[in-house]
mmCIF file of C-alpha atoms in Angstrom:
data_model
loop_
_atom_site.group_PDB
_atom_site.id
_atom_site.type_symbol
_atom_site.label_atom_id
_atom_site.label_comp_id
_atom_site.label_asym_id
_atom_site.label_seq_id
_atom_site.Cartn_x
_atom_site.Cartn_y
_atom_site.Cartn_z
ATOM 1 C CA UNK B 1249 92.807 108.903 69.088
ATOM 2 C CA UNK B 1250 91.720 111.413 66.472
ATOM 3 C CA UNK B 1251 94.139 114.347 66.357
ATOM 4 C CA UNK B 1252 91.283 116.779 65.794
ATOM 5 C CA UNK B 1253 89.581 115.875 69.104
ATOM 6 C CA UNK B 1254 89.362 118.659 71.629
ATOM 7 C CA UNK B 1255 89.931 117.212 75.092
ATOM 8 C CA UNK B 1256 88.493 119.062 78.089
ATOM 9 C CA UNK B 1257 89.738 118.372 81.594
ATOM 10 C CA UNK B 1258 87.311 117.971 84.459
ATOM 11 C CA UNK B 1259 87.040 120.936 86.759
ATOM 12 C CA UNK B 1260 85.816 119.129 89.873
ATOM 13 C CA UNK B 1261 89.143 117.396 90.548
ATOM 14 C CA UNK B 1262 91.780 118.747 92.960
ATOM 15 C CA UNK B 1263 95.173 119.432 91.410
ATOM 16 C CA UNK B 1264 98.309 119.856 93.525
ATOM 17 C CA UNK B 1265 101.240 121.107 91.457
ATOM 18 C CA UNK B 1266 104.589 119.978 92.869
ATOM 19 C CA UNK B 1267 107.753 121.209 91.144
ATOM 20 C CA UNK B 1268 106.238 121.028 87.662
ATOM 21 C CA UNK B 1269 104.531 117.696 88.280
ATOM 22 C CA UNK B 1270 101.102 117.093 89.804
ATOM 23 C CA UNK B 1271 98.968 114.974 92.077
ATOM 24 C CA UNK B 1272 95.310 114.906 91.054
ATOM 25 C CA UNK B 1273 92.521 113.736 93.331
ATOM 26 C CA UNK B 1274 89.304 112.591 91.690
ATOM 27 C CA UNK B 1275 86.403 112.921 94.185
ATOM 28 C CA UNK B 1276 84.135 110.688 92.089
ATOM 29 C CA UNK B 1277 86.361 107.613 92.001
ATOM 30 C CA UNK B 1278 88.402 108.587 95.116
ATOM 31 C CA UNK B 1279 91.540 107.852 93.069
ATOM 32 C CA UNK B 1280 94.751 109.864 93.165
ATOM 33 C CA UNK B 1281 96.762 110.249 89.962
ATOM 34 C CA UNK B 1282 100.284 111.437 89.356
ATOM 35 C CA UNK B 1283 101.328 113.411 86.304
ATOM 36 C CA UNK B 1284 104.945 114.001 85.329
ATOM 37 C CA UNK B 1285 106.097 117.230 83.687
ATOM 38 C CA UNK B 1286 104.902 116.476 80.180
ATOM 39 C CA UNK B 1287 101.727 114.914 81.554
ATOM 40 C CA UNK B 1288 100.956 118.128 83.432
ATOM 41 C CA UNK B 1289 101.875 120.190 80.339
ATOM 42 C CA UNK B 1290 99.295 118.253 78.306
ATOM 43 C CA UNK B 1291 96.712 118.315 81.112
ATOM 44 C CA UNK B 1292 96.940 122.103 81.366
ATOM 45 C CA UNK B 1293 96.164 122.402 77.652
ATOM 46 C CA UNK B 1294 93.154 120.095 77.775
ATOM 47 C CA UNK B 1295 90.847 123.097 77.908
ATOM 48 C CA UNK B 1296 88.258 122.117 75.299
ATOM 49 C CA UNK B 1297 89.705 124.613 72.796
ATOM 50 C CA UNK B 1298 93.024 123.044 71.788
ATOM 51 C CA UNK B 1299 92.819 119.875 69.756
ATOM 52 C CA UNK B 1300 95.326 117.038 70.105
ATOM 53 C CA UNK B 1301 97.389 118.207 67.120
ATOM 54 C CA UNK B 1302 97.681 121.698 68.602
ATOM 55 C CA UNK B 1303 98.663 120.288 71.973
ATOM 56 C CA UNK B 1304 101.352 118.202 70.262
ATOM 57 C CA UNK B 1305 102.637 121.295 68.461
ATOM 58 C CA UNK B 1306 102.805 123.171 71.797
ATOM 59 C CA UNK B 1307 104.706 120.221 73.226
ATOM 60 C CA UNK B 1308 107.359 120.566 70.501
ATOM 61 C CA UNK B 1309 107.716 124.244 71.451
ATOM 62 C CA UNK B 1310 108.073 123.476 75.153
ATOM 63 C CA UNK B 1311 110.298 120.429 74.862
ATOM 64 C CA UNK B 1312 113.027 119.236 72.537
ATOM 65 C CA UNK B 1313 110.902 116.712 70.678
ATOM 66 C CA UNK B 1314 109.838 116.220 67.044
ATOM 67 C CA UNK B 1315 106.209 116.611 65.994
ATOM 68 C CA UNK B 1316 105.449 112.943 65.265
ATOM 69 C CA UNK B 1317 106.631 111.539 68.611
ATOM 70 C CA UNK B 1318 104.982 114.518 70.333
ATOM 71 C CA UNK B 1319 101.678 113.729 68.608
ATOM 72 C CA UNK B 1320 101.951 110.052 69.530
ATOM 73 C CA UNK B 1321 102.823 110.926 73.122
ATOM 74 C CA UNK B 1322 100.000 113.463 73.416
ATOM 75 C CA UNK B 1323 97.435 111.121 71.880
ATOM 76 C CA UNK B 1324 98.487 108.292 74.194
ATOM 77 C CA UNK B 1325 98.422 110.563 77.235
ATOM 78 C CA UNK B 1326 95.004 112.001 76.415
ATOM 79 C CA UNK B 1327 93.629 108.510 75.737
ATOM 80 C CA UNK B 1328 94.880 107.481 79.198
ATOM 81 C CA UNK B 1329 93.329 110.572 80.802
ATOM 82 C CA UNK B 1330 90.086 109.814 78.982
ATOM 83 C CA UNK B 1331 90.174 106.186 80.123
ATOM 84 C CA UNK B 1332 90.530 107.333 83.732
ATOM 85 C CA UNK B 1333 87.725 109.869 83.126
ATOM 86 C CA UNK B 1334 89.860 112.880 83.940
ATOM 87 C CA UNK B 1335 89.182 114.437 80.527
ATOM 88 C CA UNK B 1336 86.356 114.200 78.059
ATOM 89 C CA UNK B 1337 86.956 114.546 74.335
ATOM 90 C CA UNK B 1338 84.581 116.110 71.888
ATOM 91 C CA UNK B 1339 85.054 115.068 68.253
ATOM 92 C CA UNK B 1340 85.382 117.927 65.793
ATOM 93 C CA UNK B 1341 82.975 117.981 62.862
ATOM 94 C CA UNK B 1342 85.014 117.424 59.714
ATOM 95 C CA UNK B 1343 84.876 120.058 56.938
ATOM 96 C CA UNK B 1344 85.617 117.453 54.301
ATOM 97 C CA UNK B 1345 82.706 116.354 52.160
ATOM 98 C CA UNK B 1346 81.839 112.709 52.377
ATOM 99 C CA UNK B 1347 82.678 110.859 49.145
ATOM 100 C CA UNK B 1348 79.661 109.882 47.133
ATOM 101 C CA UNK B 1349 79.023 106.207 46.881
ATOM 102 C CA UNK B 1350 77.829 105.403 43.386
ATOM 103 C CA UNK D 1466 78.711 92.825 118.816
ATOM 104 C CA UNK D 1467 80.802 90.682 121.080
ATOM 105 C CA UNK D 1468 80.482 91.121 124.850
ATOM 106 C CA UNK D 1469 83.377 89.952 126.990
ATOM 107 C CA UNK D 1470 82.385 88.705 130.419
ATOM 108 C CA UNK D 1471 85.575 88.745 132.445
ATOM 109 C CA UNK D 1472 89.064 90.108 132.429
ATOM 110 C CA UNK D 1473 91.570 92.450 133.977
ATOM 111 C CA UNK D 1474 92.178 95.744 132.240
ATOM 112 C CA UNK D 1475 95.202 97.995 131.990
ATOM 113 C CA UNK D 1476 95.337 101.340 130.242
ATOM 114 C CA UNK D 1477 98.245 102.754 128.273
ATOM 115 C CA UNK D 1478 98.919 106.013 126.480
ATOM 116 C CA UNK D 1479 101.433 104.996 123.829
ATOM 117 C CA UNK D 1480 102.440 108.344 122.377
ATOM 118 C CA UNK D 1481 99.343 109.710 120.689
ATOM 119 C CA UNK D 1482 97.460 106.408 120.905
ATOM 120 C CA UNK D 1483 95.433 105.456 124.014
ATOM 121 C CA UNK D 1484 95.034 101.698 124.433
ATOM 122 C CA UNK D 1485 93.107 99.578 126.948
ATOM 123 C CA UNK D 1486 93.861 95.862 127.094
ATOM 124 C CA UNK D 1487 91.400 93.520 128.800
ATOM 125 C CA UNK D 1488 92.161 89.836 129.123
ATOM 126 C CA UNK D 1489 91.871 86.804 131.322
ATOM 127 C CA UNK D 1490 94.768 85.068 129.555
ATOM 128 C CA UNK D 1491 97.397 84.385 132.175
ATOM 129 C CA UNK D 1492 100.586 86.379 131.708
ATOM 130 C CA UNK D 1493 99.418 88.381 128.702
ATOM 131 C CA UNK D 1494 98.846 91.660 130.548
ATOM 132 C CA UNK D 1495 102.233 91.275 132.240
ATOM 133 C CA UNK D 1496 103.911 90.562 128.928
ATOM 134 C CA UNK D 1497 102.255 93.579 127.303
ATOM 135 C CA UNK D 1498 103.172 95.688 130.326
ATOM 136 C CA UNK D 1499 106.811 94.594 129.982
ATOM 137 C CA UNK D 1500 106.772 96.321 126.596
ATOM 138 C CA UNK D 1501 104.582 99.291 127.465
ATOM 139 C CA UNK D 1502 104.765 99.599 131.261
ATOM 140 C CA UNK D 1503 106.334 103.053 130.927
ATOM 141 C CA UNK D 1504 103.183 104.258 129.176
ATOM 142 C CA UNK D 1505 100.645 103.034 131.753
ATOM 143 C CA UNK D 1506 97.947 105.455 132.804
ATOM 144 C CA UNK D 1507 95.153 105.169 135.368
ATOM 145 C CA UNK D 1508 92.221 106.656 133.480
ATOM 146 C CA UNK D 1509 91.694 106.075 129.781
ATOM 147 C CA UNK D 1510 90.771 109.103 127.682
ATOM 148 C CA UNK D 1511 87.961 109.138 125.139
ATOM 149 C CA UNK D 1512 88.525 107.342 121.842
ATOM 150 C CA UNK D 1513 90.623 104.669 123.516
ATOM 151 C CA UNK D 1514 91.378 101.630 121.408
ATOM 152 C CA UNK D 1515 89.867 98.881 123.582
ATOM 153 C CA UNK D 1516 91.419 95.526 122.851
ATOM 154 C CA UNK D 1517 90.091 92.352 124.457
ATOM 155 C CA UNK D 1518 91.709 88.920 124.383
ATOM 156 C CA UNK D 1519 89.508 86.079 125.637
ATOM 157 C CA UNK D 1520 89.720 82.323 125.680
ATOM 158 C CA UNK D 1521 87.010 80.398 123.889
ATOM 159 C CA UNK D 1522 86.658 76.673 124.417
ATOM 160 C CA UNK D 1523 84.335 75.153 121.856
ATOM 161 C CA UNK D 1524 83.380 71.478 121.668
ATOM 162 C CA UNK D 1525 85.980 69.177 123.160
ATOM 163 C CA UNK D 1526 87.367 67.928 119.853
ATOM 164 C CA UNK D 1527 88.123 71.481 118.753
ATOM 165 C CA UNK D 1528 91.271 73.235 119.699
ATOM 166 C CA UNK D 1529 91.057 76.159 122.138
ATOM 167 C CA UNK D 1530 91.000 79.540 120.383
ATOM 168 C CA UNK D 1531 91.446 83.102 121.514
ATOM 169 C CA UNK D 1532 89.099 85.880 120.499
ATOM 170 C CA UNK D 1533 90.776 89.221 119.920
ATOM 171 C CA UNK D 1534 88.279 92.086 119.891
ATOM 172 C CA UNK D 1535 88.585 95.775 119.114
ATOM 173 C CA UNK D 1536 85.993 97.976 120.856
ATOM 174 C CA UNK D 1537 83.668 95.021 121.207
ATOM 175 C CA UNK D 1538 83.998 93.630 117.685
ATOM 176 C CA UNK D 1539 85.649 90.313 117.047
ATOM 177 C CA UNK D 1540 88.659 90.856 114.775
ATOM 178 C CA UNK D 1541 90.876 87.790 115.034
ATOM 179 C CA UNK D 1542 90.667 84.317 116.476
ATOM 180 C CA UNK D 1543 94.199 82.945 116.743
ATOM 181 C CA UNK D 1544 94.864 79.507 118.153
ATOM 182 C CA UNK D 1545 98.429 79.883 119.367
ATOM 183 C CA UNK D 1546 99.483 81.607 122.565
ATOM 184 C CA UNK D 1547 102.739 82.776 120.993
ATOM 185 C CA UNK D 1548 100.753 84.792 118.426
ATOM 186 C CA UNK D 1549 98.831 86.817 120.999
ATOM 187 C CA UNK D 1550 101.163 89.806 121.401
ATOM 188 C CA UNK D 1551 101.437 90.285 117.595
ATOM 189 C CA UNK D 1552 97.640 89.978 117.339
ATOM 190 C CA UNK D 1553 97.147 92.554 120.089
ATOM 191 C CA UNK D 1554 99.446 94.870 118.121
ATOM 192 C CA UNK D 1555 97.424 94.245 114.961
ATOM 193 C CA UNK D 1556 94.203 94.868 116.877
ATOM 194 C CA UNK D 1557 95.525 98.242 118.069
ATOM 195 C CA UNK D 1558 96.486 99.091 114.475
ATOM 196 C CA UNK D 1559 92.996 98.108 113.352
ATOM 197 C CA UNK D 1560 91.351 100.215 116.046
ATOM 198 C CA UNK D 1561 93.532 103.223 115.310
ATOM 199 C CA UNK D 1562 92.303 103.386 111.743
ATOM 200 C CA UNK D 1563 88.726 103.758 113.010
ATOM 201 C CA UNK D 1564 89.156 105.704 116.217
ATOM 202 C CA UNK D 1565 91.851 108.221 115.334
ATOM 203 C CA UNK D 1566 90.606 109.913 112.158
ATOM 204 C CA UNK D 1567 92.600 113.032 113.014
ATOM 205 C CA UNK D 1568 95.738 111.261 111.783
ATOM 206 C CA UNK D 1569 96.727 110.157 108.329
ATOM 207 C CA UNK D 1570 98.219 106.737 108.974
ATOM 208 C CA UNK D 1571 101.063 105.717 106.701
ATOM 209 C CA UNK D 1572 102.799 102.358 106.647
ATOM 210 C CA UNK D 1573 106.191 103.740 107.551
ATOM 211 C CA UNK D 1574 108.746 103.931 110.299
ATOM 212 C CA UNK D 1575 109.083 107.441 111.684
ATOM 213 C CA UNK D 1576 111.914 109.103 113.573
ATOM 214 C CA UNK D 1577 112.940 112.541 114.741
ATOM 215 C CA UNK D 1578 116.409 113.976 114.460
ATOM 216 C CA UNK D 1579 117.219 117.511 115.581
ATOM 217 C CA UNK D 1580 113.537 118.437 115.424
ATOM 218 C CA UNK D 1581 113.155 117.147 111.856
ATOM 219 C CA UNK D 1582 110.735 114.323 111.122
ATOM 220 C CA UNK D 1583 111.949 111.437 108.986
ATOM 221 C CA UNK D 1584 109.469 109.061 107.355
ATOM 222 C CA UNK D 1585 110.840 105.707 106.191
ATOM 223 C CA UNK D 1586 107.996 104.377 104.081
ATOM 224 C CA UNK D 1587 107.773 101.014 102.444
ATOM 225 C CA UNK D 1588 106.217 97.621 102.268
ATOM 226 C CA UNK D 1589 106.782 94.900 104.802
ATOM 227 C CA UNK D 1590 110.282 93.456 104.484
ATOM 228 C CA UNK D 1591 111.885 96.660 103.222
ATOM 229 C CA UNK D 1592 113.938 96.925 106.416
ATOM 230 C CA UNK D 1593 112.110 99.785 108.138
ATOM 231 C CA UNK D 1594 112.223 98.386 111.677
ATOM 232 C CA UNK D 1595 115.860 97.274 111.613
ATOM 233 C CA UNK D 1596 116.891 100.603 110.118
ATOM 234 C CA UNK D 1597 114.881 102.442 112.775
ATOM 235 C CA UNK D 1598 116.645 100.449 115.519
ATOM 236 C CA UNK D 1599 120.035 101.199 113.954
ATOM 237 C CA UNK D 1600 119.293 104.914 113.783
ATOM 238 C CA UNK D 1601 117.994 105.043 117.365
ATOM 239 C CA UNK D 1602 121.299 103.448 118.411
ATOM 240 C CA UNK D 1603 122.991 106.487 116.834
ATOM 241 C CA UNK D 1604 120.971 109.010 118.787
ATOM 242 C CA UNK D 1605 117.944 109.520 116.553
ATOM 243 C CA UNK D 1606 114.658 109.685 118.419
ATOM 244 C CA UNK D 1607 112.032 107.063 117.903
ATOM 245 C CA UNK D 1608 108.444 107.791 116.884
ATOM 246 C CA UNK D 1609 107.238 104.460 115.480
ATOM 247 C CA UNK D 1610 108.444 101.478 113.441
ATOM 248 C CA UNK D 1611 105.190 100.756 111.617
ATOM 249 C CA UNK D 1612 103.238 104.005 111.360
ATOM 250 C CA UNK D 1613 103.819 107.568 110.432
ATOM 251 C CA UNK D 1614 100.952 109.414 112.093
ATOM 252 C CA UNK D 1615 100.496 112.743 110.357
ATOM 253 C CA UNK D 1616 98.029 115.112 111.969
ATOM 254 C CA UNK D 1617 95.526 116.239 109.379
ATOM 255 C CA UNK D 1618 95.291 119.756 110.828
ATOM 256 C CA UNK D 1619 98.893 120.600 111.662
ATOM 257 C CA UNK D 1620 100.649 118.195 109.206
ATOM 258 C CA UNK D 1621 102.992 117.300 112.096
ATOM 259 C CA UNK D 1622 104.414 113.822 112.532
ATOM 260 C CA UNK D 1623 103.212 112.361 115.850
ATOM 261 C CA UNK D 1624 104.759 109.628 118.009
ATOM 262 C CA UNK D 1625 103.294 106.195 118.499
ATOM 263 C CA UNK D 1626 106.291 104.520 120.148
ATOM 264 C CA UNK D 1627 105.124 100.940 119.918
ATOM 265 C CA UNK D 1628 107.663 98.233 120.565
ATOM 266 C CA UNK D 1629 109.940 97.692 117.568
ATOM 267 C CA UNK D 1630 109.048 94.381 115.964
ATOM 268 C CA UNK D 1631 112.186 92.603 114.762
ATOM 269 C CA UNK D 1632 112.143 89.506 112.581
ATOM 270 C CA UNK D 1633 114.304 86.529 113.406
ATOM 271 C CA UNK D 1634 116.994 87.175 110.748
ATOM 272 C CA UNK D 1635 117.685 90.537 112.428
ATOM 273 C CA UNK D 1636 117.874 89.263 116.019
ATOM 274 C CA UNK D 1637 121.687 89.019 116.051
ATOM 275 C CA UNK D 1638 122.032 92.394 114.345
ATOM 276 C CA UNK D 1639 119.817 94.094 116.919
ATOM 277 C CA UNK D 1640 121.668 92.423 119.801
ATOM 278 C CA UNK D 1641 124.946 93.617 118.289
ATOM 279 C CA UNK D 1642 123.618 97.178 118.726
ATOM 280 C CA UNK D 1643 123.395 96.477 122.454
ATOM 281 C CA UNK D 1644 119.606 96.147 122.590
ATOM 282 C CA UNK D 1645 117.758 93.446 124.485
ATOM 283 C CA UNK D 1646 114.739 91.801 122.891
ATOM 284 C CA UNK D 1647 111.815 91.675 125.313
ATOM 285 C CA UNK D 1648 109.647 88.571 125.176
ATOM 286 C CA UNK D 1649 109.103 86.033 127.893
ATOM 287 C CA UNK D 1650 107.859 83.572 125.375
ATOM 288 C CA UNK D 1651 108.515 83.077 121.700
ATOM 289 C CA UNK D 1652 106.334 85.272 119.461
ATOM 290 C CA UNK D 1653 105.141 84.319 116.001
ATOM 291 C CA UNK D 1654 103.688 86.987 113.720
ATOM 292 C CA UNK D 1655 101.844 85.344 110.818
ATOM 293 C CA UNK D 1656 103.890 85.038 107.648
ATOM 294 C CA UNK D 1657 106.782 86.947 109.238
ATOM 295 C CA UNK D 1658 107.468 83.961 111.476
ATOM 296 C CA UNK D 1659 109.271 84.370 114.817
ATOM 297 C CA UNK D 1660 109.624 87.972 115.933
ATOM 298 C CA UNK D 1661 111.100 89.752 118.917
ATOM 299 C CA UNK D 1662 110.138 93.088 120.451
ATOM 300 C CA UNK D 1663 112.303 95.974 121.542
ATOM 301 C CA UNK D 1664 110.980 98.285 124.227
ATOM 302 C CA UNK D 1665 111.778 101.768 122.873
ATOM 303 C CA UNK D 1666 112.519 103.166 126.332
ATOM 304 C CA UNK D 1667 114.721 100.150 127.021
ATOM 305 C CA UNK D 1668 116.979 101.231 124.167
ATOM 306 C CA UNK D 1669 117.724 104.650 125.598
ATOM 307 C CA UNK D 1670 115.988 106.660 128.278
ATOM 308 C CA UNK D 1671 115.734 109.650 125.918
ATOM 309 C CA UNK D 1672 114.885 107.619 122.820
ATOM 310 C CA UNK D 1673 111.370 108.987 122.354
ATOM 311 C CA UNK D 1674 110.810 111.776 119.905
ATOM 312 C CA UNK D 1675 108.184 114.514 119.929
ATOM 313 C CA UNK D 1676 105.713 115.748 117.358
ATOM 314 C CA UNK D 1677 107.659 117.459 114.582
ATOM 315 C CA UNK D 1678 107.316 118.550 110.958
ATOM 316 C CA UNK D 1679 108.214 116.036 108.248
ATOM 317 C CA UNK D 1680 111.484 117.060 106.599
ATOM 318 C CA UNK D 1681 112.606 113.821 104.928
ATOM 319 C CA UNK D 1682 110.530 111.215 103.109
ATOM 320 C CA UNK D 1683 112.624 108.160 102.333
ATOM 321 C CA UNK D 1684 111.593 104.904 100.665
ATOM 322 C CA UNK D 1685 114.086 102.221 101.696
ATOM 323 C CA UNK D 1686 114.427 98.871 100.007
ATOM 324 C CA UNK D 1687 116.868 96.374 101.420
ATOM 325 C CA UNK D 1688 119.191 94.749 98.889
ATOM 326 C CA UNK D 1689 121.541 92.241 100.426
ATOM 327 C CA UNK D 1690 125.171 93.183 99.833
ATOM 328 C CA UNK D 1691 124.309 96.424 98.030
ATOM 329 C CA UNK D 1692 126.264 99.604 98.496
ATOM 330 C CA UNK D 1693 123.851 102.008 100.239
ATOM 331 C CA UNK D 1694 122.791 104.865 98.000
ATOM 332 C CA UNK D 1695 120.160 107.584 97.790
ATOM 333 C CA UNK D 1696 118.225 108.443 94.657
ATOM 334 C CA UNK D 1697 116.334 111.699 94.564
ATOM 335 C CA UNK D 1698 112.595 111.478 93.905
ATOM 336 C CA UNK D 1699 110.285 114.135 92.616
ATOM 337 C CA UNK D 1700 107.796 115.386 95.180
ATOM 338 C CA UNK D 1701 104.828 114.235 93.102
ATOM 339 C CA UNK D 1702 106.327 110.758 92.867
ATOM 340 C CA UNK D 1703 106.901 110.712 96.629
ATOM 341 C CA UNK D 1704 103.397 112.004 97.350
ATOM 342 C CA UNK D 1705 101.912 109.355 95.097
ATOM 343 C CA UNK D 1706 104.010 106.620 96.715
ATOM 344 C CA UNK D 1707 102.939 107.806 100.196
ATOM 345 C CA UNK D 1708 99.333 107.690 99.062
ATOM 346 C CA UNK D 1709 99.828 104.019 98.180
ATOM 347 C CA UNK D 1710 100.998 103.181 101.712
ATOM 348 C CA UNK D 1711 98.254 105.156 103.485
ATOM 349 C CA UNK D 1712 96.068 102.857 105.612
ATOM 350 C CA UNK D 1713 93.073 105.145 106.060
ATOM 351 C CA UNK D 1714 93.072 106.805 102.666
ATOM 352 C CA UNK D 1715 89.452 105.870 101.989
ATOM 353 C CA UNK D 1716 88.304 107.438 105.258
ATOM 354 C CA UNK D 1717 90.211 110.651 104.591
ATOM 355 C CA UNK D 1718 89.340 110.956 100.863
ATOM 356 C CA UNK D 1719 90.436 114.314 99.414
ATOM 357 C CA UNK D 1720 92.071 115.358 102.678
ATOM 358 C CA UNK D 1721 94.652 112.591 102.273
ATOM 359 C CA UNK D 1722 95.908 114.007 98.983
ATOM 360 C CA UNK D 1723 95.859 117.556 100.379
ATOM 361 C CA UNK D 1724 97.893 116.523 103.437
ATOM 362 C CA UNK D 1725 100.386 114.414 101.475
ATOM 363 C CA UNK D 1726 100.922 117.178 98.920
ATOM 364 C CA UNK D 1727 101.537 119.644 101.767
ATOM 365 C CA UNK D 1728 103.930 117.212 103.473
ATOM 366 C CA UNK D 1729 106.093 116.458 100.426
ATOM 367 C CA UNK D 1730 106.139 120.130 99.457
ATOM 368 C CA UNK D 1731 108.115 120.787 102.655
ATOM 369 C CA UNK D 1732 110.310 117.692 102.534
ATOM 370 C CA UNK D 1733 113.254 116.190 100.701
ATOM 371 C CA UNK D 1734 112.305 112.915 99.086
ATOM 372 C CA UNK D 1735 114.571 109.988 98.259
ATOM 373 C CA UNK D 1736 114.661 106.327 97.423
ATOM 374 C CA UNK D 1737 117.205 104.492 99.550
ATOM 375 C CA UNK D 1738 118.963 101.332 98.492
ATOM 376 C CA UNK D 1739 119.757 99.932 101.920
ATOM 377 C CA UNK D 1740 122.573 97.475 102.333
ATOM 378 C CA UNK D 1741 124.603 96.704 105.412
ATOM 379 C CA UNK D 1742 123.016 98.427 108.438
ATOM 380 C CA UNK D 1743 126.022 100.410 109.692
ATOM 381 C CA UNK D 1744 126.849 101.813 106.251
ATOM 382 C CA UNK D 1745 123.200 102.638 105.571
ATOM 383 C CA UNK D 1746 122.949 104.500 108.886
ATOM 384 C CA UNK D 1747 126.205 106.333 108.052
ATOM 385 C CA UNK D 1748 124.708 107.468 104.757
ATOM 386 C CA UNK D 1749 121.522 108.739 106.395
ATOM 387 C CA UNK D 1750 123.488 110.585 109.047
ATOM 388 C CA UNK D 1751 125.531 112.257 106.325
ATOM 389 C CA UNK D 1752 122.299 113.165 104.548
ATOM 390 C CA UNK D 1753 120.884 114.843 107.637
ATOM 391 C CA UNK D 1754 124.184 116.644 108.174
ATOM 392 C CA UNK D 1755 123.955 117.910 104.582
ATOM 393 C CA UNK D 1756 127.080 116.053 103.518
ATOM 394 C CA UNK D 1757 125.576 113.315 101.372
ATOM 395 C CA UNK D 1758 124.469 113.756 97.804
ATOM 396 C CA UNK D 1759 121.835 111.759 96.021
ATOM 397 C CA UNK D 1760 121.895 110.615 92.454
ATOM 398 C CA UNK D 1761 118.972 111.717 90.325
ATOM 399 C CA UNK D 1762 117.802 114.948 88.844
ATOM 400 C CA UNK D 1763 119.927 117.163 91.033
ATOM 401 C CA UNK D 1764 123.067 116.177 92.847
ATOM 402 C CA UNK D 1765 123.105 119.122 95.220
ATOM 403 C CA UNK D 1766 120.340 119.556 97.731
ATOM 404 C CA UNK D 1767 118.454 122.799 97.235
ATOM 405 C CA UNK D 1768 116.518 124.911 99.672
ATOM 406 C CA UNK D 1769 113.034 123.906 100.678
ATOM 407 C CA UNK D 1770 110.244 125.966 99.163
#
């Protein structure tokens, strides 16, 4: 998972927040998903504006966790949400110039 | 479609579930009535689960088989007479899923205590029925040993007081509670093997509970020799686990998640390590009385939202 990706959660799913965790119903697949506290924290920030690195940084502010494990955790979580089609990720165009190939 | 040609019919209103049984098999109606005679009615309402049990004799070298139908459709064709009562029970379960869409049907025992609904959810073999019998012996009111029927509109837990199905290893335990197993002949229920049935009204005349809100969602798992203990679950975890034991989840779609979220939001949710029956029942009684603590995130029970 590229840390510059900007994941966007689907808006047609039903989310039931329960004591900081969540049950999510997907009407397309008819599946129900459960998110724990950090899962819900990440889900709420999958708004299409924050990229994965920013979400990881927010996670370090909300929880007592270092940046590297937070980034790994966020990337893994978003990859799982993407696999289950609950979020879509849009790659960010890189500002770096491509190296010339002589 | 399958059209039966002959049979006697009796109608029953078993809690919230109307059932009509039609059969020409000798003794079957009487045996079913021994379990559910207290629920007999004269006129069946609409949406009755119509179960038929008929004898089919194919070519002479084939063994006789029974055809068990639900509202005219062939569902099962058992060969053994001793399997008929369990198959009739299965047929009713099958029909309920189609004919009673107003209920979310969970694979769980359900009881009422002091107006509070208790759902004991879990897979087969987790000890739901034996635990339900033990709790009824202590004054809890019985709703069902196999289903928690949750009304989609009101979210209330409704009774379906079917006979408690007890597996052979628990026969002695149930008799030690003072209950009499009702079966004129030996019953065999598929992979469960020999089973016995307890008439809920035979246990206590006031054993039947009424529709009530769900206040406790408990997931028991029987561990032989274990010290009974409760482990607190998060509500999302409990809601998700209930979703996994919901029979008609595909029929209800989004409503199922809405109802389960609403139910767990108003309930305390635990995992139960169930050991010896008396000690497990003691623990649950202390829980209801507010004197038992669970391990887990919080040791002290908070107020419901």
